[in-house]
Coordinates of C-alpha atoms in Angstrom, one line a residue:
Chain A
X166 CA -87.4 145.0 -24.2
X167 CA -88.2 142.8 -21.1
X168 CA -91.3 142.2 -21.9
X169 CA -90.3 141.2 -25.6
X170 CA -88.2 138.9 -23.8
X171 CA -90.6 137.3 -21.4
X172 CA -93.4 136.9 -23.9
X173 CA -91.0 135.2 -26.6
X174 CA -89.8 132.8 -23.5
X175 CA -92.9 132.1 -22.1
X176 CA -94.1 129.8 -24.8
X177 CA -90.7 128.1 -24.4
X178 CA -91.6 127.4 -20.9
X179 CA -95.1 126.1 -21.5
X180 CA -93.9 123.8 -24.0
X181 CA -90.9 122.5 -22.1
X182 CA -93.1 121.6 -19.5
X183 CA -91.9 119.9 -16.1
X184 CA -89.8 116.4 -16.1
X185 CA -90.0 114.4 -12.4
X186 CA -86.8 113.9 -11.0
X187 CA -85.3 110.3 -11.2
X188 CA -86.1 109.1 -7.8
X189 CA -89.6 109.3 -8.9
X190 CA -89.4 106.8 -11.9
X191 CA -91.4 103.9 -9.2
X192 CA -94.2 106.5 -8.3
X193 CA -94.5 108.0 -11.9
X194 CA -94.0 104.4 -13.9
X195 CA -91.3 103.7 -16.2
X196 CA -90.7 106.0 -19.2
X197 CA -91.3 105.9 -22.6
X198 CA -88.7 104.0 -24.5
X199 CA -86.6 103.3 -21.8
X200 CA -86.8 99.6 -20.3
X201 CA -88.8 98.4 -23.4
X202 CA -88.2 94.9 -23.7
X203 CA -90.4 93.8 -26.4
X204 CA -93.1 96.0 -28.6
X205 CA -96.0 96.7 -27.0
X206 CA -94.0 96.1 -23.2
X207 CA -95.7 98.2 -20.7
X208 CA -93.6 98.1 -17.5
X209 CA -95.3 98.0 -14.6
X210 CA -94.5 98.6 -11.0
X211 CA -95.6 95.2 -8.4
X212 CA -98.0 97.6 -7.1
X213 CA -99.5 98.3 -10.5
X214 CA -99.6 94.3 -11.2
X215 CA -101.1 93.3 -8.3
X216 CA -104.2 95.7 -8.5
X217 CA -104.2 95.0 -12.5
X218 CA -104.3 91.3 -10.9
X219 CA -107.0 91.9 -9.1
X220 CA -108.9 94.6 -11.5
X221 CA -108.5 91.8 -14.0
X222 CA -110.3 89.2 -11.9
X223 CA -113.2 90.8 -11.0
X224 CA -113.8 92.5 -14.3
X225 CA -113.6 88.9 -15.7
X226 CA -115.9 87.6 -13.7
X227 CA -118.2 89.8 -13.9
X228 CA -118.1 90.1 -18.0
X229 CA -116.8 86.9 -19.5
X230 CA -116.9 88.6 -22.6
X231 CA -114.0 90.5 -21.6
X232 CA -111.4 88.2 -23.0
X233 CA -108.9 91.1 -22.6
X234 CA -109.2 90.7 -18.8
X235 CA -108.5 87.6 -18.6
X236 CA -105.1 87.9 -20.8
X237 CA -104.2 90.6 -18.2
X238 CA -104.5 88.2 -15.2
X239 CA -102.5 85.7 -17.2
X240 CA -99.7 87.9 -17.3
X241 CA -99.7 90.0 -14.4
X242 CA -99.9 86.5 -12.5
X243 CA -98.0 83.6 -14.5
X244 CA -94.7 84.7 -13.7
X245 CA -93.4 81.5 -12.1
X246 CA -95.9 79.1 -13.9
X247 CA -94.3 80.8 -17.1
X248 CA -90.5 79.9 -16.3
X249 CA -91.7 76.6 -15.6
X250 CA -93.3 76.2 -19.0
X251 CA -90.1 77.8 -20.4
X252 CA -88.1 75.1 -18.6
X253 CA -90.5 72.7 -19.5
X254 CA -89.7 73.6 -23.4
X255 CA -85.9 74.0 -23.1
X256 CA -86.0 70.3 -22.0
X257 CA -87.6 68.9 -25.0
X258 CA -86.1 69.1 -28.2
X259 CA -89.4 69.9 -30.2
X260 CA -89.8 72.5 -27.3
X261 CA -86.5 74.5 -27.3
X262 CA -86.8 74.8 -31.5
X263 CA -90.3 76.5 -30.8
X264 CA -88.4 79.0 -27.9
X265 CA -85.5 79.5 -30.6
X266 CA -87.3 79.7 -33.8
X267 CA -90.5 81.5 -31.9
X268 CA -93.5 80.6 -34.4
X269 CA -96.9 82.5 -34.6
X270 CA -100.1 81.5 -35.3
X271 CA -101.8 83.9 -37.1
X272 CA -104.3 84.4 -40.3
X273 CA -101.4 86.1 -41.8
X274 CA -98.7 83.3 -41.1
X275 CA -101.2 80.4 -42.2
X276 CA -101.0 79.4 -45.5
X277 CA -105.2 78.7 -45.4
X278 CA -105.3 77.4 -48.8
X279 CA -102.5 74.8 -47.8
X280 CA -104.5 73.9 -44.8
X281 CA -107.5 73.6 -46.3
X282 CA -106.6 71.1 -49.4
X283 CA -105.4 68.9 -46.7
X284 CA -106.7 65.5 -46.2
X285 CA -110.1 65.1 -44.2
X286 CA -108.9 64.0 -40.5
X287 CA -105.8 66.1 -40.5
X288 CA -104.7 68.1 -37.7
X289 CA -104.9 71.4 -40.0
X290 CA -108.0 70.8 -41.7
X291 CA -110.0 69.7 -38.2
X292 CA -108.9 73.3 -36.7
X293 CA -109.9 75.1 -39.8
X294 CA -113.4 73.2 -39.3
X295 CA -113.0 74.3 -35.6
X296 CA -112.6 78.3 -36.3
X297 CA -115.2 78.1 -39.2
X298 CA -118.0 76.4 -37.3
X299 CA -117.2 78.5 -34.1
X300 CA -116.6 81.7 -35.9
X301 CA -113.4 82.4 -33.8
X302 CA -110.0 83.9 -35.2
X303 CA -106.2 83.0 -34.4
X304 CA -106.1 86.9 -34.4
X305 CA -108.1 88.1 -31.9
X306 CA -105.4 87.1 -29.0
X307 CA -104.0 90.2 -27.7
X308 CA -100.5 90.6 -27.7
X309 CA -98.5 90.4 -24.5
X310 CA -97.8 93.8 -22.6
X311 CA -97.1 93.3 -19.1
X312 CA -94.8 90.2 -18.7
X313 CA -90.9 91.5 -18.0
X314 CA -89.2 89.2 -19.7
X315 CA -88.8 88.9 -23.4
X316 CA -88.6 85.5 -23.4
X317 CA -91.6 85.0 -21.1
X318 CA -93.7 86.6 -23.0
X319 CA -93.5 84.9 -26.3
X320 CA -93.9 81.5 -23.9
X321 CA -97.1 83.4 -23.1
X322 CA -98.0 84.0 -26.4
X323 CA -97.3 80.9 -27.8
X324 CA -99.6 79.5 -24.9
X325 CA -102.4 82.0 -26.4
X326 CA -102.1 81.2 -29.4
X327 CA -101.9 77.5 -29.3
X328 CA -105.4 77.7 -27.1
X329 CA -107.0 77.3 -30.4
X330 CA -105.4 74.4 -31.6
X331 CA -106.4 72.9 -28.0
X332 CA -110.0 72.9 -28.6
X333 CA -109.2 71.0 -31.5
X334 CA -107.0 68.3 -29.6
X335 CA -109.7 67.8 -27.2
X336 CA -112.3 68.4 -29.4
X337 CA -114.4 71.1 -27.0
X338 CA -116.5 73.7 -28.4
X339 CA -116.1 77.4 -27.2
X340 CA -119.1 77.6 -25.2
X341 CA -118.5 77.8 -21.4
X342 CA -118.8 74.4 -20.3
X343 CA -116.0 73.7 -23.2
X344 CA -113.9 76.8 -22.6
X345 CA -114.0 75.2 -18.6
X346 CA -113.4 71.8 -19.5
X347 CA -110.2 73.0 -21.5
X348 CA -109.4 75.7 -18.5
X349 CA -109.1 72.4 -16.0
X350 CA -106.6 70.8 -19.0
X351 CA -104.2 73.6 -19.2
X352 CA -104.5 74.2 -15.2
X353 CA -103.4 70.7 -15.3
X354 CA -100.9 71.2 -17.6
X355 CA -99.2 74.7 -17.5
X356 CA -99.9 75.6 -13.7
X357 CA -101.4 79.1 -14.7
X358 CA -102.9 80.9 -11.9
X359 CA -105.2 82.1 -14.4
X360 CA -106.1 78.7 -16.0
X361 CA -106.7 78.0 -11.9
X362 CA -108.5 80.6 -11.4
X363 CA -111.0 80.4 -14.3
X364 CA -111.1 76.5 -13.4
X365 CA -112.7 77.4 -10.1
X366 CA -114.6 80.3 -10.8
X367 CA -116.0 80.0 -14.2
X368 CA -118.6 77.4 -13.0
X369 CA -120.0 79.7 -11.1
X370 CA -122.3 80.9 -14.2
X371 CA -123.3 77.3 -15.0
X372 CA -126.8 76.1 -14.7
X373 CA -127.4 73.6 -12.1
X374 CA -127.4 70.9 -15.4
X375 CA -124.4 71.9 -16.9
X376 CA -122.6 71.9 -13.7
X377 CA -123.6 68.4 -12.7
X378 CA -122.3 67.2 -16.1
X379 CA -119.1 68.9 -15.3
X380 CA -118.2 67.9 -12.1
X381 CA -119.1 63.9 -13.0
X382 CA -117.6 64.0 -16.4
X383 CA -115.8 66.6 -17.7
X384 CA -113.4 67.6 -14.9
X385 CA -112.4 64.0 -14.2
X386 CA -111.9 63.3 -18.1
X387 CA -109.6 66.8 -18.6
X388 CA -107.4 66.3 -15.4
X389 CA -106.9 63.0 -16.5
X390 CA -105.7 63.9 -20.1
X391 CA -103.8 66.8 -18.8
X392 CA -101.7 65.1 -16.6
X393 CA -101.3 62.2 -18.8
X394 CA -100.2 64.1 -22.2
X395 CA -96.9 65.7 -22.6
X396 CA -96.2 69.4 -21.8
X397 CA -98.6 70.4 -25.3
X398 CA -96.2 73.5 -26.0
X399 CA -93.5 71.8 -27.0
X400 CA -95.4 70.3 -30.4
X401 CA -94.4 72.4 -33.4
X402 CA -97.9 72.3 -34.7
X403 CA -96.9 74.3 -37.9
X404 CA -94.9 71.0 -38.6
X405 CA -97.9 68.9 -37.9
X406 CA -100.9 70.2 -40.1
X407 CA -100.9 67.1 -42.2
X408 CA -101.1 64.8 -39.0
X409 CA -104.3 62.8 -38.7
X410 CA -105.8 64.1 -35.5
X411 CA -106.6 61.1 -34.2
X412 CA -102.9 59.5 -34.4
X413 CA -101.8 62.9 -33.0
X414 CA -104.3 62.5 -29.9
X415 CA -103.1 58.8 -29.4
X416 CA -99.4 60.2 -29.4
X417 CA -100.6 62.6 -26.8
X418 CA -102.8 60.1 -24.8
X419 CA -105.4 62.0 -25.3
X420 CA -108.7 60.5 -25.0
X421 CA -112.1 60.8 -26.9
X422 CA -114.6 63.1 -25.1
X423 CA -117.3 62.3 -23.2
X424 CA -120.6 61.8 -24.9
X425 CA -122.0 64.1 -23.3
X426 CA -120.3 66.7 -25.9
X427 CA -120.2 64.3 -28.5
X428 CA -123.2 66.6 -30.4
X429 CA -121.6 70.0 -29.6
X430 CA -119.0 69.7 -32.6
X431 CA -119.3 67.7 -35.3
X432 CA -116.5 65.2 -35.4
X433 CA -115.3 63.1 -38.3
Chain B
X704 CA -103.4 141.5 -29.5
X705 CA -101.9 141.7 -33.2
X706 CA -98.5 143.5 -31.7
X707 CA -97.9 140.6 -29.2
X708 CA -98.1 138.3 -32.3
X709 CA -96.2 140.1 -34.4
X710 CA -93.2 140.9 -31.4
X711 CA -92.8 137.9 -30.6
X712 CA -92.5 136.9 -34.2
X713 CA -90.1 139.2 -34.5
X714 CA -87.9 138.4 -31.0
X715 CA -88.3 134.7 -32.5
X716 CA -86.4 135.6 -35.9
X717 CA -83.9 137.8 -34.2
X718 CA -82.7 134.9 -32.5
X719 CA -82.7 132.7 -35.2
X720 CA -80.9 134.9 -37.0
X721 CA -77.8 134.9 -34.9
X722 CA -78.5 131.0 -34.2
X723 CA -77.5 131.2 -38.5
X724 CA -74.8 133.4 -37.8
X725 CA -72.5 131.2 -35.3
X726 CA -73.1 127.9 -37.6
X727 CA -72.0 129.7 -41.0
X728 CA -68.6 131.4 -38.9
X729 CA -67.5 128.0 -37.6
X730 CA -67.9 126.4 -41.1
X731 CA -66.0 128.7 -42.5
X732 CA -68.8 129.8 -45.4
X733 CA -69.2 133.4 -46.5
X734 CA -72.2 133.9 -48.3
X735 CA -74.2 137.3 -47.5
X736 CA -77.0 136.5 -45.5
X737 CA -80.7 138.7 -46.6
X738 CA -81.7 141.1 -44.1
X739 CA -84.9 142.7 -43.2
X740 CA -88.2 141.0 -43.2
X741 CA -88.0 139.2 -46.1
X742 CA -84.9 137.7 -44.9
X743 CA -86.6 136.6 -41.4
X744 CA -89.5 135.0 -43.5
X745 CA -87.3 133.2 -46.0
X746 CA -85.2 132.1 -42.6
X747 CA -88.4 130.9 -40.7
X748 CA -89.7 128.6 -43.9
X749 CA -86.6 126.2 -43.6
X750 CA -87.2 125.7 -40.1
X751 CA -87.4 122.1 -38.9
X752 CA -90.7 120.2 -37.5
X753 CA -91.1 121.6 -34.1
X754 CA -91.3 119.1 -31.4
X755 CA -93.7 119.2 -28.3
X756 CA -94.7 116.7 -25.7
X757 CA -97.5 114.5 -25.8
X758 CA -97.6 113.5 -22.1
X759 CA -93.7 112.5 -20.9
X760 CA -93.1 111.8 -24.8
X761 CA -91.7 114.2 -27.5
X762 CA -93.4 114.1 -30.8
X763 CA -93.7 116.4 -33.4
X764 CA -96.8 118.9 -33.2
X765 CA -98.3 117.1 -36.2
X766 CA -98.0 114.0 -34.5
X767 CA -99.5 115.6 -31.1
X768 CA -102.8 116.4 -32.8
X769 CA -103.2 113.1 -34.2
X770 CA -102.2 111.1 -31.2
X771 CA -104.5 113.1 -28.9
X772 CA -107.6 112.7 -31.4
X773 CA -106.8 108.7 -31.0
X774 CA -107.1 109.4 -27.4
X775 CA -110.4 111.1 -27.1
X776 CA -112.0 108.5 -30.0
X777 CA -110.7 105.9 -27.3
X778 CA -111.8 107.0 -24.2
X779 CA -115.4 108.9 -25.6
X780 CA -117.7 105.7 -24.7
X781 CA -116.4 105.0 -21.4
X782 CA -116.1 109.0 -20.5
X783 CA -118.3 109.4 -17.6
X784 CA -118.3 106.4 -16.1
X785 CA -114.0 106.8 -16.1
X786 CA -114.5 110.5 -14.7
X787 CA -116.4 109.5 -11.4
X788 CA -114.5 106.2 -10.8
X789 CA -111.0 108.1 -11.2
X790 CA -112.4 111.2 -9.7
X791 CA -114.5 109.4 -7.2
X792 CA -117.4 111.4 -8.4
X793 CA -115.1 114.9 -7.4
X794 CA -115.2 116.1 -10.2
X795 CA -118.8 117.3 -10.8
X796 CA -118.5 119.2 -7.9
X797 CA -115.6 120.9 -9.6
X798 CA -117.8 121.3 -12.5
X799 CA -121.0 123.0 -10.2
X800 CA -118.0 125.5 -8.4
X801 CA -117.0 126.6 -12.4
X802 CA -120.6 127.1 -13.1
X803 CA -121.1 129.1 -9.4
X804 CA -118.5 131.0 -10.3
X805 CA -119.7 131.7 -13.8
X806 CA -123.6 132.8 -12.8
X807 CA -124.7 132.7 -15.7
X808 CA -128.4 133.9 -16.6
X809 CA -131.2 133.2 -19.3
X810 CA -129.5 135.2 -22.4
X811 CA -125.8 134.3 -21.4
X812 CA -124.2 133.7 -25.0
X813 CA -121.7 131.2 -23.6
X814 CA -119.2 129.0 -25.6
X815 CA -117.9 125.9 -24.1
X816 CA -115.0 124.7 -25.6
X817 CA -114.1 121.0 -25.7
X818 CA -117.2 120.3 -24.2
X819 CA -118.5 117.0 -25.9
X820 CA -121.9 117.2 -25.2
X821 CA -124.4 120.2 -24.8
X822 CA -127.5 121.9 -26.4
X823 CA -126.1 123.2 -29.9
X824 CA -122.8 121.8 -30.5
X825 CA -120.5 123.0 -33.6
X826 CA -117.4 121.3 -34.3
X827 CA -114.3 123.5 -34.5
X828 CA -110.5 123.5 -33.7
X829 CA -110.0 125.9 -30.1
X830 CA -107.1 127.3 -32.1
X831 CA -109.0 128.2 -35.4
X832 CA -112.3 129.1 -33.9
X833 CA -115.3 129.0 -36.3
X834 CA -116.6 132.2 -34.9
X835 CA -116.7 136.1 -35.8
X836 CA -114.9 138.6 -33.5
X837 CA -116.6 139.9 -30.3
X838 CA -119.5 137.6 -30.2
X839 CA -119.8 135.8 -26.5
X840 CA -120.3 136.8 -23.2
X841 CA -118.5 133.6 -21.8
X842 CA -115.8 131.4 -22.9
X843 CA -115.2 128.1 -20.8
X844 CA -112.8 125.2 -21.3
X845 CA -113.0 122.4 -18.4
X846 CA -110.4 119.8 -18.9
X847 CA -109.8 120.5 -22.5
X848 CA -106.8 123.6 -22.6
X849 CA -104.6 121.1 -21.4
X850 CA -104.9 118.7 -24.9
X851 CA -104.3 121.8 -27.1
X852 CA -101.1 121.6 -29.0
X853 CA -100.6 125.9 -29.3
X854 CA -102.4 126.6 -25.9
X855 CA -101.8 130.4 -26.5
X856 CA -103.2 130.5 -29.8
X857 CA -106.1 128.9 -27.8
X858 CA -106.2 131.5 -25.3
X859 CA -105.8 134.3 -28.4
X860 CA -108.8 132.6 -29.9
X861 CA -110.4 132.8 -26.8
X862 CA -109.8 136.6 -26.6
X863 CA -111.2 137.1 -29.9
X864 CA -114.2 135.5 -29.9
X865 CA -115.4 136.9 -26.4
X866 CA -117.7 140.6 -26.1
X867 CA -115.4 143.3 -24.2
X868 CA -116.8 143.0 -21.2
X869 CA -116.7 139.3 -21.4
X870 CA -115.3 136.5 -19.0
X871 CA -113.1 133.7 -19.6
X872 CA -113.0 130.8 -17.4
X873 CA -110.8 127.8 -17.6
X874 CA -111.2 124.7 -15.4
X875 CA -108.2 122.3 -15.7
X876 CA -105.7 120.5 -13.7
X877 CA -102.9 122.1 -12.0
X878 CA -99.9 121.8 -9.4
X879 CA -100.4 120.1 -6.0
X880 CA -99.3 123.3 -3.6
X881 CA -98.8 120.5 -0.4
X882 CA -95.7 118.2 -0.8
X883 CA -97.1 115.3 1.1
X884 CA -100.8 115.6 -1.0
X885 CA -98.5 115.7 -3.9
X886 CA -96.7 112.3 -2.9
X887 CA -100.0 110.8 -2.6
X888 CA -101.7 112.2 -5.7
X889 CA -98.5 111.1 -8.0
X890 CA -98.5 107.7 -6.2
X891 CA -102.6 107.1 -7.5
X892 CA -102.2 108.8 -11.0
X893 CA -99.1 106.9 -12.1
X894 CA -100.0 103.6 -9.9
X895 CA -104.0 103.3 -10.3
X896 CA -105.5 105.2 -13.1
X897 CA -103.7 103.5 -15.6
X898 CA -104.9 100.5 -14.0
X899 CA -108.6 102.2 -14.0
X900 CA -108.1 102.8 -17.4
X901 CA -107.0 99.0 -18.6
X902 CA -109.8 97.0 -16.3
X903 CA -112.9 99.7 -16.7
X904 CA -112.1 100.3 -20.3
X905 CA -109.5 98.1 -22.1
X906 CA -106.9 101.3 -22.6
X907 CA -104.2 101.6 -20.6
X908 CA -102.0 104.0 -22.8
X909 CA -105.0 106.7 -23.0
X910 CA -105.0 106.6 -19.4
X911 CA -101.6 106.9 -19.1
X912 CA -101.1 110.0 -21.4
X913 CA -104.1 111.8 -18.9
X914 CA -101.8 112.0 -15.6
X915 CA -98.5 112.4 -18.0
X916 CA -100.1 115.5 -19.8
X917 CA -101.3 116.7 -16.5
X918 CA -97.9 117.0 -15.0
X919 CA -96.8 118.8 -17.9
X920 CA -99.4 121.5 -18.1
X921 CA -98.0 124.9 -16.5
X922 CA -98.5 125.5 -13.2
X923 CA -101.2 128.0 -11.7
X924 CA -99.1 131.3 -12.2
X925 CA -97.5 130.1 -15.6
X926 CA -101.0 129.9 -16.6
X927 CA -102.3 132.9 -15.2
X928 CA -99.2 134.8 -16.7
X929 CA -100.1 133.0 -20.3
X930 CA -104.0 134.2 -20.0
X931 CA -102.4 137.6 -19.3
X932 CA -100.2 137.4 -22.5
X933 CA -103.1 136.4 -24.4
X934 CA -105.0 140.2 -23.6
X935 CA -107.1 139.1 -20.6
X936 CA -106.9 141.3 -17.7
X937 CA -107.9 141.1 -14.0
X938 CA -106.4 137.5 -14.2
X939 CA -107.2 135.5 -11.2
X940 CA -107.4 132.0 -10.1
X941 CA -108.9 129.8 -7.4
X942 CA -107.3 126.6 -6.3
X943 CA -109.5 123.3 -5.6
X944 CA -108.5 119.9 -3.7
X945 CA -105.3 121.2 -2.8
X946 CA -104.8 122.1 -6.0
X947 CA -105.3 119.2 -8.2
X948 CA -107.7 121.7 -10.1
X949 CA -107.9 125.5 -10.6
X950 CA -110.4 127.3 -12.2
X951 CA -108.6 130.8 -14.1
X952 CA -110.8 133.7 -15.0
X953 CA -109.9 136.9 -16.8
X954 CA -111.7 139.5 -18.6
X955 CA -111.7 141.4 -22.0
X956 CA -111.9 145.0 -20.7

């Protein structure tokens, strides 16, 4: 009879398994469900942001491909530069419908037909031109995980997802020296100790050339613009599609690109 | 092995059975209630989805298998190179002590569950095994027992399969036996390999469910004790690195 017992409990056992005590919650991370504050929220401990911080860093430097590493740094670092964006938007009109109505931009909210019978010159039609002849997607920004504050995080979306559009504004391709050149903008701009980060560092894989060209043109012409334009997150592009770009750039103050990428993206 | 399955089936029911009782006396319903095995059957056929844990989260045990094949599709291509940076290399010395321990010689029919990679490789379930009664000399698992949703159906299967006179060995994590080791071991699983897991490969959650299911895999006796359950005798098990891993043997006599 005891051992009936103790071999019908002891599956019991094995699947109940062991729970940590409370006071553990900081060593074993939060738990699932509880302190969720958006989907896809992973909490994470300061410990656990500063080595993703760093993780995130050196992986990105080392594999520039890895787009996903530098999202992480974004986040695990942009705490402050992100309430200041948020404040940034809250003080603008434009900007505090954007934080209440929250607007994606993604293939599945674009109406891409719409967009694409729009007039030549138009904001919507020049950044369909831009993903086609650069093969990129809205979609392929990952969603936020580890920023703890709801709020925050869509600010840090809307940042990723308006990245895009940004090319478009200044009219920089997506190789390096453009994906630089529009790093030093939004450093300018948003105060992102990623966007920082990747302003300083990135040249570091740039021929000699494409360096020189940098450093005499391009940084001077982006640092400009950035600080010149208005805070570029609080534009509710959605609303904007049938703007022609180039009254949208003169709203902005944004100027016309140096020559030297005049060839890298055909321009109307 | 068929009477443990079939007494425990049995204990199972009986509880149910009187679990049935209580409810229908507080609601107040008489209906006569079937006895005898048929009853027990019809009994265990409305019973609901049973729940396990998949790491610190309950799911369903449908879920569980599903959720842990995401896991291994996720982490398959960055496998080894995740395994020495988490393990700091450790763990292929772990690997050569399973294999000392094992000796095994040319004409060693051995089956190594959950293995990944190897010579001849058939694809199976541990809890269904595609194999005929009686048929190896050794059965290992390293690191793979703990992913099984019915881990004594495993260990049945296990029993089956093996020659009488045939070894089992399992290597697999276990419980930290020194307190202040154990501070510093939950401190990098829960604070770095998730970490690991996100920069190296691009998967946090994957990583994340390895320490959680690690903590809730029984403890070096519990196992031992299950083994023993399972029909193995002259259970015994060595602990390494403190006891972040054990290796359990037992025989089919």
């Amino acid at each position: 009879m005891a051992t009936l017992l103790r071999s019908a409990l002891r599956p019991l056992r094995a699947l109940g398994g062991r729970r940590g005590p409370a006071a553990d919650v900081w060593l074993r991370g939060a738990r699932h469900g509880a302190g969720l504050l958006y989907p896809g929220h992973l909490p994470t401990s300061p410990l656990q942001k500063a080595l993703l911080a760093a993780g995130s860093a050196g992986m990105a430097l080392y594999n520039p491909y890895r787009h996903d590493m530098v999202a992480v740094l974004g986040e695990t670092t942009g705490y402050y530069a992100l309430k200041f964006l948020r404040d940034q938007m809250r003080k603008d009109p434009e900007g505090a419908e954007i934080l209440q109505k929250r607007p994606r931009i993604s293939l599945s909210t674009l109406d891409l037909d719409k967009l694409r019978s729009l007039p030549e010159g138009s904001l919507g039609q020049e950044y369909l031109r831009f993903l086609d002849v650069n093969r990129v997607s809205p979609d392929t920004r990952a969603p936020t995980r580890f920023v703890d504050d709801e709020e925050l995080a869509y600010v840090i979306q809307r940042y990723r997802e308006v990245h895009d559009i940004l090319h478009t504004l200044l009219g920089m391709p997506t190789n390096l020296l453009g994906e630089i050149t529009v790093k030093w903008f939004e450093a300018v701009q948003t105060h992102l100790p990623m966007c920082i980060l990747g302003a300083l560092f990135g040249p570091i894989r740039l021929s000699a050339q494409s360096l020189q060209v940098l450093i005499s043109e391009l940084i001077p012409w982006a640092v400009q613009n950035g600080h010149r334009a208005p805070c570029v997150l609080n534009l509710y592009y959605e609303r904007r599609w049938e703007q022609p770009l180039r009254a949208l750039r003169e709203e902005l103050g944004i100027t016309d690109a140096p020559t030297c990428m005049s060839g890298a993206w055909p321009r109307p | 092995m068929a009477t443990h399955r079939s007494c425990a089936l049995w204990s199972y029911c009986g509880r149910r059975w009187s679990r049935v009782m209580r409810c229908c006396r507080l609601s107040g319903l008489c209906s006569s209630w079937p006895s005898g095995p048929l009853g027990a059957r019809h009994l265990s056929q409305e019973k609901p989805a049973t729940e396990t844990h998949f790491g610190f989260e309950t799911v369903s045990e449908e879920e569980k298998r599903g959720k842990v094949y995401h896991v291994f599709e996720s982490v398959a291509k960055k496998y080894d190179v995740m395994n020495d940076m988490m393990s700091l290399g450790i763990h292929r010395i772990w690997k050569d002590l399973l294999l000392c321990k094992m000796r095994p010689f040319p004409g060693t029919q051995l089956l190594d569950v959950a293995g990944g990679t190897g010579l001849a490789w058939v694809l199976g379930d541990a809890e269904e095994l595609p194999f005929d009664d009686d048929k190896f000399d050794v059965y290992t698992i390293a690191f793979g027992i703990r992913n099984v949703t019915h881990i004594d159906q495993a260990l049945q299967e296990a029993h089956r399969v093996l020659k009488p006179g045939g070894r089992f060995l399992c290597l697999e994590f276990s419980q930290v036996n020194n307190p202040l080791i154990s501070r510093l071991y939950d401190l990098y699983s829960f604070q770095v390999i998730p970490v690991l897991g996100e920069v190296i490969a691009g998967d946090w959650k994957s990583y994340q469910y390895l320490v959680e299911s690690i903590r809730q895999f029984p403890s070096q006796e519990e196992f031992r004790e299950m083994i023993e359950d399972a029909g193995f005798e002259k259970v015994t098990y060595e602990s390494l690195t403190s006891g972040i891993v054990a290796i359990h043997s037992g025989f089919k006599l």
